[in-house]
PDB file of N, CA and C in Angstrom:
ATOM      1  N   UNK I   1       0.836  -1.184   0.000  1.00 84.00           N
ATOM      2  CA  UNK I   1       0.000   0.000   0.000  1.00 84.00           C
ATOM      3  C   UNK I   1       0.875   1.239   0.000  1.00 84.00           C
ATOM      4  N   UNK I   2       0.478   2.212  -0.776  1.00 91.00           N
ATOM      5  CA  UNK I   2       1.216   3.474  -0.805  1.00 91.00           C
ATOM      6  C   UNK I   2       0.870   4.331   0.408  1.00 91.00           C
ATOM      7  N   UNK I   3      -0.382   4.261   0.859  1.00 94.00           N
ATOM      8  CA  UNK I   3      -0.847   5.045   2.001  1.00 94.00           C
ATOM      9  C   UNK I   3      -1.716   4.141   2.880  1.00 94.00           C
ATOM     10  N   UNK I   4      -1.546   4.278   4.173  1.00 95.00           N
ATOM     11  CA  UNK I   4      -2.373   3.546   5.131  1.00 95.00           C
ATOM     12  C   UNK I   4      -3.157   4.581   5.922  1.00 95.00           C
ATOM     13  N   UNK I   5      -4.470   4.605   5.745  1.00 94.00           N
ATOM     14  CA  UNK I   5      -5.320   5.542   6.470  1.00 94.00           C
ATOM     15  C   UNK I   5      -5.828   4.881   7.742  1.00 94.00           C
ATOM     16  N   UNK I   6      -5.636   5.569   8.847  1.00 94.00           N
ATOM     17  CA  UNK I   6      -6.018   5.047  10.157  1.00 94.00           C
ATOM     18  C   UNK I   6      -7.087   5.982  10.722  1.00 94.00           C
ATOM     19  N   UNK I   7      -8.148   5.414  11.245  1.00 92.00           N
ATOM     20  CA  UNK I   7      -9.268   6.238  11.689  1.00 92.00           C
ATOM     21  C   UNK I   7      -9.050   6.907  13.037  1.00 92.00           C
ATOM     22  N   UNK I   8      -8.306   6.281  13.951  1.00 90.00           N
ATOM     23  CA  UNK I   8      -8.093   6.956  15.235  1.00 90.00           C
ATOM     24  C   UNK I   8      -6.695   6.684  15.783  1.00 90.00           C
ATOM     25  N   UNK I   9      -6.278   7.590  16.667  1.00 89.00           N
ATOM     26  CA  UNK I   9      -4.931   7.534  17.231  1.00 89.00           C
ATOM     27  C   UNK I   9      -4.707   6.257  18.040  1.00 89.00           C
ATOM     28  N   UNK I  10      -5.731   5.773  18.721  1.00 88.00           N
ATOM     29  CA  UNK I  10      -5.579   4.563  19.531  1.00 88.00           C
ATOM     30  C   UNK I  10      -5.067   3.413  18.671  1.00 88.00           C
ATOM     31  N   UNK I  11      -5.683   3.211  17.539  1.00 90.00           N
ATOM     32  CA  UNK I  11      -5.278   2.131  16.639  1.00 90.00           C
ATOM     33  C   UNK I  11      -3.900   2.410  16.043  1.00 90.00           C
ATOM     34  N   UNK I  12      -3.613   3.680  15.813  1.00 93.00           N
ATOM     35  CA  UNK I  12      -2.327   4.035  15.219  1.00 93.00           C
ATOM     36  C   UNK I  12      -1.170   3.759  16.161  1.00 93.00           C
ATOM     37  N   UNK I  13      -1.186   4.369  17.356  1.00 92.00           N
ATOM     38  CA  UNK I  13       0.017   4.268  18.184  1.00 92.00           C
ATOM     39  C   UNK I  13      -0.183   4.411  19.681  1.00 92.00           C
ATOM     40  N   UNK I  14      -1.390   4.261  20.176  1.00 88.00           N
ATOM     41  CA  UNK I  14      -1.632   4.442  21.605  1.00 88.00           C
ATOM     42  C   UNK I  14      -0.972   3.354  22.442  1.00 88.00           C
ATOM     43  N   UNK I  15      -0.251   3.758  23.501  1.00 88.00           N
ATOM     44  CA  UNK I  15       0.318   2.754  24.412  1.00 88.00           C
ATOM     45  C   UNK I  15      -0.766   1.868  25.031  1.00 88.00           C
ATOM     46  N   UNK I  16      -1.981   2.424  25.186  1.00 88.00           N
ATOM     47  CA  UNK I  16      -3.084   1.637  25.752  1.00 88.00           C
ATOM     48  C   UNK I  16      -3.460   0.466  24.848  1.00 88.00           C
ATOM     49  N   UNK I  17      -3.220   0.610  23.567  1.00 87.00           N
ATOM     50  CA  UNK I  17      -3.543  -0.436  22.595  1.00 87.00           C
ATOM     51  C   UNK I  17      -2.435  -1.481  22.516  1.00 87.00           C
ATOM     52  N   UNK I  18      -1.269  -1.111  23.057  1.00 87.00           N
ATOM     53  CA  UNK I  18      -0.139  -2.036  23.141  1.00 87.00           C
ATOM     54  C   UNK I  18       0.286  -2.609  21.808  1.00 87.00           C
ATOM     55  N   UNK I  19       0.570  -3.901  21.793  1.00 91.00           N
ATOM     56  CA  UNK I  19       1.083  -4.528  20.578  1.00 91.00           C
ATOM     57  C   UNK I  19       0.068  -4.593  19.438  1.00 91.00           C
ATOM     58  N   UNK I  20      -1.187  -4.254  19.710  1.00 91.00           N
ATOM     59  CA  UNK I  20      -2.199  -4.263  18.652  1.00 91.00           C
ATOM     60  C   UNK I  20      -2.144  -2.991  17.804  1.00 91.00           C
ATOM     61  N   UNK I  21      -1.447  -1.953  18.278  1.00 93.00           N
ATOM     62  CA  UNK I  21      -1.378  -0.720  17.485  1.00 93.00           C
ATOM     63  C   UNK I  21      -0.619  -0.988  16.193  1.00 93.00           C
ATOM     64  N   UNK I  22      -0.987  -0.269  15.161  1.00 95.00           N
ATOM     65  CA  UNK I  22      -0.363  -0.486  13.850  1.00 95.00           C
ATOM     66  C   UNK I  22       1.125  -0.174  13.862  1.00 95.00           C
ATOM     67  N   UNK I  23       1.514   0.855  14.598  1.00 95.00           N
ATOM     68  CA  UNK I  23       2.935   1.213  14.667  1.00 95.00           C
ATOM     69  C   UNK I  23       3.745   0.086  15.305  1.00 95.00           C
ATOM     70  N   UNK I  24       3.183  -0.557  16.308  1.00 94.00           N
ATOM     71  CA  UNK I  24       3.889  -1.677  16.948  1.00 94.00           C
ATOM     72  C   UNK I  24       3.930  -2.894  16.024  1.00 94.00           C
ATOM     73  N   UNK I  25       2.860  -3.144  15.301  1.00 95.00           N
ATOM     74  CA  UNK I  25       2.807  -4.302  14.418  1.00 95.00           C
ATOM     75  C   UNK I  25       3.635  -4.119  13.153  1.00 95.00           C
ATOM     76  N   UNK I  26       3.655  -2.896  12.638  1.00 95.00           N
ATOM     77  CA  UNK I  26       4.301  -2.632  11.350  1.00 95.00           C
ATOM     78  C   UNK I  26       5.194  -1.392  11.415  1.00 95.00           C
ATOM     79  N   UNK I  27       6.210  -1.401  12.256  1.00 95.00           N
ATOM     80  CA  UNK I  27       7.028  -0.199  12.446  1.00 95.00           C
ATOM     81  C   UNK I  27       7.733   0.271  11.168  1.00 95.00           C
ATOM     82  N   UNK I  28       8.035  -0.611  10.270  1.00 95.00           N
ATOM     83  CA  UNK I  28       8.724  -0.217   9.037  1.00 95.00           C
ATOM     84  C   UNK I  28       7.827   0.570   8.088  1.00 95.00           C
ATOM     85  N   UNK I  29       6.529   0.551   8.346  1.00 95.00           N
ATOM     86  CA  UNK I  29       5.576   1.238   7.476  1.00 95.00           C
ATOM     87  C   UNK I  29       4.972   2.481   8.126  1.00 95.00           C
ATOM     88  N   UNK I  30       5.544   2.926   9.234  1.00 94.00           N
ATOM     89  CA  UNK I  30       5.008   4.103   9.936  1.00 94.00           C
ATOM     90  C   UNK I  30       4.941   5.320   9.017  1.00 94.00           C
ATOM     91  N   UNK I  31       5.914   5.472   8.148  1.00 92.00           N
ATOM     92  CA  UNK I  31       5.949   6.634   7.253  1.00 92.00           C
ATOM     93  C   UNK I  31       4.769   6.658   6.270  1.00 92.00           C
ATOM     94  N   UNK I  32       4.105   5.523   6.093  1.00 94.00           N
ATOM     95  CA  UNK I  32       2.953   5.460   5.191  1.00 94.00           C
ATOM     96  C   UNK I  32       1.630   5.705   5.916  1.00 94.00           C
ATOM     97  N   UNK I  33       1.663   5.704   7.245  1.00 95.00           N
ATOM     98  CA  UNK I  33       0.443   5.798   8.043  1.00 95.00           C
ATOM     99  C   UNK I  33       0.059   7.240   8.295  1.00 95.00           C
ATOM    100  N   UNK I  34      -1.217   7.529   8.068  1.00 94.00           N
ATOM    101  CA  UNK I  34      -1.781   8.854   8.318  1.00 94.00           C
ATOM    102  C   UNK I  34      -3.119   8.682   9.018  1.00 94.00           C
ATOM    103  N   UNK I  35      -3.367   9.518  10.013  1.00 94.00           N
ATOM    104  CA  UNK I  35      -4.716   9.576  10.548  1.00 94.00           C
ATOM    105  C   UNK I  35      -5.625  10.134   9.464  1.00 94.00           C
ATOM    106  N   UNK I  36      -6.785   9.555   9.306  1.00 94.00           N
ATOM    107  CA  UNK I  36      -7.704   9.970   8.245  1.00 94.00           C
ATOM    108  C   UNK I  36      -7.951  11.478   8.267  1.00 94.00           C
ATOM    109  N   UNK I  37      -8.169  12.024   9.460  1.00 93.00           N
ATOM    110  CA  UNK I  37      -8.517  13.440   9.541  1.00 93.00           C
ATOM    111  C   UNK I  37      -7.324  14.361   9.348  1.00 93.00           C
ATOM    112  N   UNK I  38      -6.127  13.821   9.147  1.00 94.00           N
ATOM    113  CA  UNK I  38      -5.011  14.660   8.700  1.00 94.00           C
ATOM    114  C   UNK I  38      -5.360  15.276   7.346  1.00 94.00           C
ATOM    115  N   UNK I  39      -6.248  14.631   6.612  1.00 93.00           N
ATOM    116  CA  UNK I  39      -6.720  15.205   5.346  1.00 93.00           C
ATOM    117  C   UNK I  39      -7.385  16.561   5.579  1.00 93.00           C
ATOM    118  N   UNK I  40      -7.961  16.759   6.764  1.00 92.00           N
ATOM    119  CA  UNK I  40      -8.593  18.028   7.127  1.00 92.00           C
ATOM    120  C   UNK I  40      -7.637  18.931   7.896  1.00 92.00           C
ATOM    121  N   UNK I  41      -6.419  18.469   8.122  1.00 92.00           N
ATOM    122  CA  UNK I  41      -5.439  19.271   8.847  1.00 92.00           C
ATOM    123  C   UNK I  41      -5.504  19.131  10.353  1.00 92.00           C
ATOM    124  N   UNK I  42      -6.102  18.053  10.839  1.00 91.00           N
ATOM    125  CA  UNK I  42      -6.200  17.838  12.278  1.00 91.00           C
ATOM    126  C   UNK I  42      -5.557  16.503  12.652  1.00 91.00           C
ATOM    127  N   UNK I  43      -5.159  16.381  13.895  1.00 88.00           N
ATOM    128  CA  UNK I  43      -4.540  15.144  14.385  1.00 88.00           C
ATOM    129  C   UNK I  43      -5.529  14.303  15.194  1.00 88.00           C
ATOM    130  N   UNK I  44      -6.782  14.663  15.162  1.00 87.00           N
ATOM    131  CA  UNK I  44      -7.762  13.892  15.928  1.00 87.00           C
ATOM    132  C   UNK I  44      -8.250  12.699  15.116  1.00 87.00           C
ATOM    133  N   UNK I  45      -8.821  11.745  15.809  1.00 87.00           N
ATOM    134  CA  UNK I  45      -9.374  10.583  15.132  1.00 87.00           C
ATOM    135  C   UNK I  45     -10.831  10.805  14.786  1.00 87.00           C
ATOM    136  N   UNK I  46     -11.306  10.000  13.879  1.00 87.00           N
ATOM    137  CA  UNK I  46     -12.721  10.064  13.525  1.00 87.00           C
ATOM    138  C   UNK I  46     -13.471   9.110  14.445  1.00 87.00           C
ATOM    139  N   UNK I  47     -14.668   9.480  14.796  1.00 80.00           N
ATOM    140  CA  UNK I  47     -15.449   8.723  15.760  1.00 80.00           C
ATOM    141  C   UNK I  47     -15.695   7.286  15.295  1.00 80.00           C
ATOM    142  N   UNK I  48     -15.473   6.341  16.206  1.00 81.00           N
ATOM    143  CA  UNK I  48     -15.752   4.933  15.923  1.00 81.00           C
ATOM    144  C   UNK I  48     -17.185   4.655  16.348  1.00 81.00           C
ATOM    145  N   UNK I  49     -17.993   4.276  15.392  1.00 83.00           N
ATOM    146  CA  UNK I  49     -19.412   4.064  15.687  1.00 83.00           C
ATOM    147  C   UNK I  49     -19.642   2.866  16.607  1.00 83.00           C
ATOM    148  N   UNK I  50     -18.977   1.770  16.354  1.00 83.00           N
ATOM    149  CA  UNK I  50     -19.188   0.592  17.177  1.00 83.00           C
ATOM    150  C   UNK I  50     -20.549  -0.033  16.938  1.00 83.00           C
ATOM    151  N   UNK I  51     -20.766  -1.199  17.511  1.00 87.00           N
ATOM    152  CA  UNK I  51     -21.997  -1.950  17.233  1.00 87.00           C
ATOM    153  C   UNK I  51     -23.255  -1.362  17.866  1.00 87.00           C
ATOM    154  N   UNK I  52     -23.104  -0.492  18.875  1.00 89.00           N
ATOM    155  CA  UNK I  52     -24.277   0.026  19.576  1.00 89.00           C
ATOM    156  C   UNK I  52     -24.656   1.443  19.155  1.00 89.00           C
ATOM    157  N   UNK I  53     -24.033   1.946  18.111  1.00 89.00           N
ATOM    158  CA  UNK I  53     -24.289   3.323  17.677  1.00 89.00           C
ATOM    159  C   UNK I  53     -25.686   3.461  17.077  1.00 89.00           C
ATOM    160  N   UNK I  54     -26.208   4.656  17.219  1.00 92.00           N
ATOM    161  CA  UNK I  54     -27.493   4.991  16.627  1.00 92.00           C
ATOM    162  C   UNK I  54     -27.312   5.245  15.130  1.00 92.00           C
ATOM    163  N   UNK I  55     -28.373   5.122  14.372  1.00 93.00           N
ATOM    164  CA  UNK I  55     -28.317   5.351  12.931  1.00 93.00           C
ATOM    165  C   UNK I  55     -27.818   6.759  12.601  1.00 93.00           C
ATOM    166  N   UNK I  56     -28.212   7.732  13.401  1.00 93.00           N
ATOM    167  CA  UNK I  56     -27.781   9.113  13.163  1.00 93.00           C
ATOM    168  C   UNK I  56     -26.265   9.247  13.271  1.00 93.00           C
ATOM    169  N   UNK I  57     -25.669   8.527  14.204  1.00 92.00           N
ATOM    170  CA  UNK I  57     -24.214   8.574  14.361  1.00 92.00           C
ATOM    171  C   UNK I  57     -23.527   7.977  13.139  1.00 92.00           C
ATOM    172  N   UNK I  58     -23.999   6.830  12.672  1.00 92.00           N
ATOM    173  CA  UNK I  58     -23.443   6.221  11.463  1.00 92.00           C
ATOM    174  C   UNK I  58     -23.567   7.172  10.277  1.00 92.00           C
ATOM    175  N   UNK I  59     -24.705   7.781  10.155  1.00 94.00           N
ATOM    176  CA  UNK I  59     -24.948   8.705   9.052  1.00 94.00           C
ATOM    177  C   UNK I  59     -23.987   9.891   9.110  1.00 94.00           C
ATOM    178  N   UNK I  60     -23.802  10.470  10.294  1.00 93.00           N
ATOM    179  CA  UNK I  60     -22.904  11.602  10.459  1.00 93.00           C
ATOM    180  C   UNK I  60     -21.466  11.223  10.103  1.00 93.00           C
ATOM    181  N   UNK I  61     -20.996  10.110  10.637  1.00 93.00           N
ATOM    182  CA  UNK I  61     -19.616   9.681  10.399  1.00 93.00           C
ATOM    183  C   UNK I  61     -19.406   9.350   8.920  1.00 93.00           C
ATOM    184  N   UNK I  62     -20.338   8.629   8.321  1.00 94.00           N
ATOM    185  CA  UNK I  62     -20.211   8.303   6.897  1.00 94.00           C
ATOM    186  C   UNK I  62     -20.223   9.555   6.034  1.00 94.00           C
ATOM    187  N   UNK I  63     -21.063  10.519   6.383  1.00 95.00           N
ATOM    188  CA  UNK I  63     -21.097  11.778   5.636  1.00 95.00           C
ATOM    189  C   UNK I  63     -19.778  12.529   5.760  1.00 95.00           C
ATOM    190  N   UNK I  64     -19.200  12.514   6.951  1.00 94.00           N
ATOM    191  CA  UNK I  64     -17.920  13.208   7.151  1.00 94.00           C
ATOM    192  C   UNK I  64     -16.807  12.540   6.354  1.00 94.00           C
ATOM    193  N   UNK I  65     -16.778  11.220   6.346  1.00 94.00           N
ATOM    194  CA  UNK I  65     -15.773  10.498   5.566  1.00 94.00           C
ATOM    195  C   UNK I  65     -15.936  10.824   4.088  1.00 94.00           C
ATOM    196  N   UNK I  66     -17.150  10.748   3.598  1.00 96.00           N
ATOM    197  CA  UNK I  66     -17.413  11.025   2.184  1.00 96.00           C
ATOM    198  C   UNK I  66     -17.003  12.450   1.821  1.00 96.00           C
ATOM    199  N   UNK I  67     -17.433  13.416   2.635  1.00 96.00           N
ATOM    200  CA  UNK I  67     -17.119  14.823   2.373  1.00 96.00           C
ATOM    201  C   UNK I  67     -15.607  15.061   2.390  1.00 96.00           C
ATOM    202  N   UNK I  68     -14.929  14.476   3.359  1.00 95.00           N
ATOM    203  CA  UNK I  68     -13.485  14.660   3.476  1.00 95.00           C
ATOM    204  C   UNK I  68     -12.764  14.107   2.258  1.00 95.00           C
ATOM    205  N   UNK I  69     -13.139  12.923   1.815  1.00 95.00           N
ATOM    206  CA  UNK I  69     -12.500  12.336   0.631  1.00 95.00           C
ATOM    207  C   UNK I  69     -12.779  13.196  -0.600  1.00 95.00           C
ATOM    208  N   UNK I  70     -14.008  13.628  -0.774  1.00 96.00           N
ATOM    209  CA  UNK I  70     -14.345  14.462  -1.940  1.00 96.00           C
ATOM    210  C   UNK I  70     -13.562  15.769  -1.936  1.00 96.00           C
ATOM    211  N   UNK I  71     -13.458  16.397  -0.775  1.00 96.00           N
ATOM    212  CA  UNK I  71     -12.804  17.697  -0.685  1.00 96.00           C
ATOM    213  C   UNK I  71     -11.276  17.601  -0.670  1.00 96.00           C
ATOM    214  N   UNK I  72     -10.730  16.484  -0.258  1.00 96.00           N
ATOM    215  CA  UNK I  72      -9.281  16.373  -0.063  1.00 96.00           C
ATOM    216  C   UNK I  72      -8.630  15.265  -0.889  1.00 96.00           C
ATOM    217  N   UNK I  73      -9.293  14.867  -1.937  1.00 95.00           N
ATOM    218  CA  UNK I  73      -8.749  13.798  -2.776  1.00 95.00           C
ATOM    219  C   UNK I  73      -7.364  14.167  -3.314  1.00 95.00           C
ATOM    220  N   UNK I  74      -7.156  15.424  -3.619  1.00 95.00           N
ATOM    221  CA  UNK I  74      -5.848  15.855  -4.113  1.00 95.00           C
ATOM    222  C   UNK I  74      -4.742  15.593  -3.097  1.00 95.00           C
ATOM    223  N   UNK I  75      -5.022  15.819  -1.829  1.00 94.00           N
ATOM    224  CA  UNK I  75      -4.046  15.548  -0.772  1.00 94.00           C
ATOM    225  C   UNK I  75      -3.754  14.055  -0.687  1.00 94.00           C
ATOM    226  N   UNK I  76      -4.776  13.255  -0.743  1.00 93.00           N
ATOM    227  CA  UNK I  76      -4.611  11.802  -0.689  1.00 93.00           C
ATOM    228  C   UNK I  76      -3.778  11.307  -1.867  1.00 93.00           C
ATOM    229  N   UNK I  77      -4.040  11.815  -3.038  1.00 93.00           N
ATOM    230  CA  UNK I  77      -3.269  11.435  -4.227  1.00 93.00           C
ATOM    231  C   UNK I  77      -1.818  11.883  -4.076  1.00 93.00           C
ATOM    232  N   UNK I  78      -1.603  13.060  -3.528  1.00 92.00           N
ATOM    233  CA  UNK I  78      -0.238  13.555  -3.311  1.00 92.00           C
ATOM    234  C   UNK I  78       0.525  12.651  -2.347  1.00 92.00           C
ATOM    235  N   UNK I  79      -0.129  12.228  -1.238  1.00 92.00           N
ATOM    236  CA  UNK I  79       0.515  11.311  -0.294  1.00 92.00           C
ATOM    237  C   UNK I  79       0.900  10.020  -1.002  1.00 92.00           C
ATOM    238  N   UNK I  80      -0.024   9.465  -1.763  1.00 91.00           N
ATOM    239  CA  UNK I  80       0.229   8.202  -2.454  1.00 91.00           C
ATOM    240  C   UNK I  80       1.345   8.357  -3.488  1.00 91.00           C
ATOM    241  N   UNK I  81       1.343   9.446  -4.222  1.00 91.00           N
ATOM    242  CA  UNK I  81       2.366   9.685  -5.237  1.00 91.00           C
ATOM    243  C   UNK I  81       3.745   9.810  -4.609  1.00 91.00           C
ATOM    244  N   UNK I  82       3.811  10.466  -3.476  1.00 83.00           N
ATOM    245  CA  UNK I  82       5.073  10.631  -2.763  1.00 83.00           C
ATOM    246  C   UNK I  82       5.631   9.281  -2.345  1.00 83.00           C
ATOM    247  N   UNK I  83       4.776   8.391  -1.873  1.00 72.00           N
ATOM    248  CA  UNK I  83       5.219   7.062  -1.445  1.00 72.00           C
ATOM    249  C   UNK I  83       5.662   6.202  -2.626  1.00 72.00           C
ATOM    250  N   UNK I  84       4.950   6.275  -3.726  1.00 72.00           N
ATOM    251  CA  UNK I  84       5.261   5.459  -4.888  1.00 72.00           C
ATOM    252  C   UNK I  84       6.593   5.895  -5.499  1.00 72.00           C
ATOM    253  N   UNK I  85       6.870   7.186  -5.454  1.00 71.00           N
ATOM    254  CA  UNK I  85       8.100   7.696  -6.062  1.00 71.00           C
ATOM    255  C   UNK I  85       9.351   7.427  -5.238  1.00 71.00           C
ATOM    256  N   UNK I  86       9.191   7.000  -3.998  1.00 65.00           N
ATOM    257  CA  UNK I  86      10.358   6.757  -3.145  1.00 65.00           C
ATOM    258  C   UNK I  86      10.974   5.406  -3.412  1.00 65.00           C
TER     259      UNK I  86
END
């Protein structure tokens, strides 16, 4: 993969997640990992709906993901191009 999009910091590198974090599992690929909302210029994670979420929460999160990809596709392509060229 040229780019690995991670939805929240816990999964990316939280000590609380321990060896299950992506950075711990795949340290050689850390340079390819980006929090999804870095596309919006923030370091926060996107909300995890989980199995008990209300329909409105799923709708909000899905809309945010869709909007972010539509508005920031150029950034995503730039990240991928940078990785492929290395």
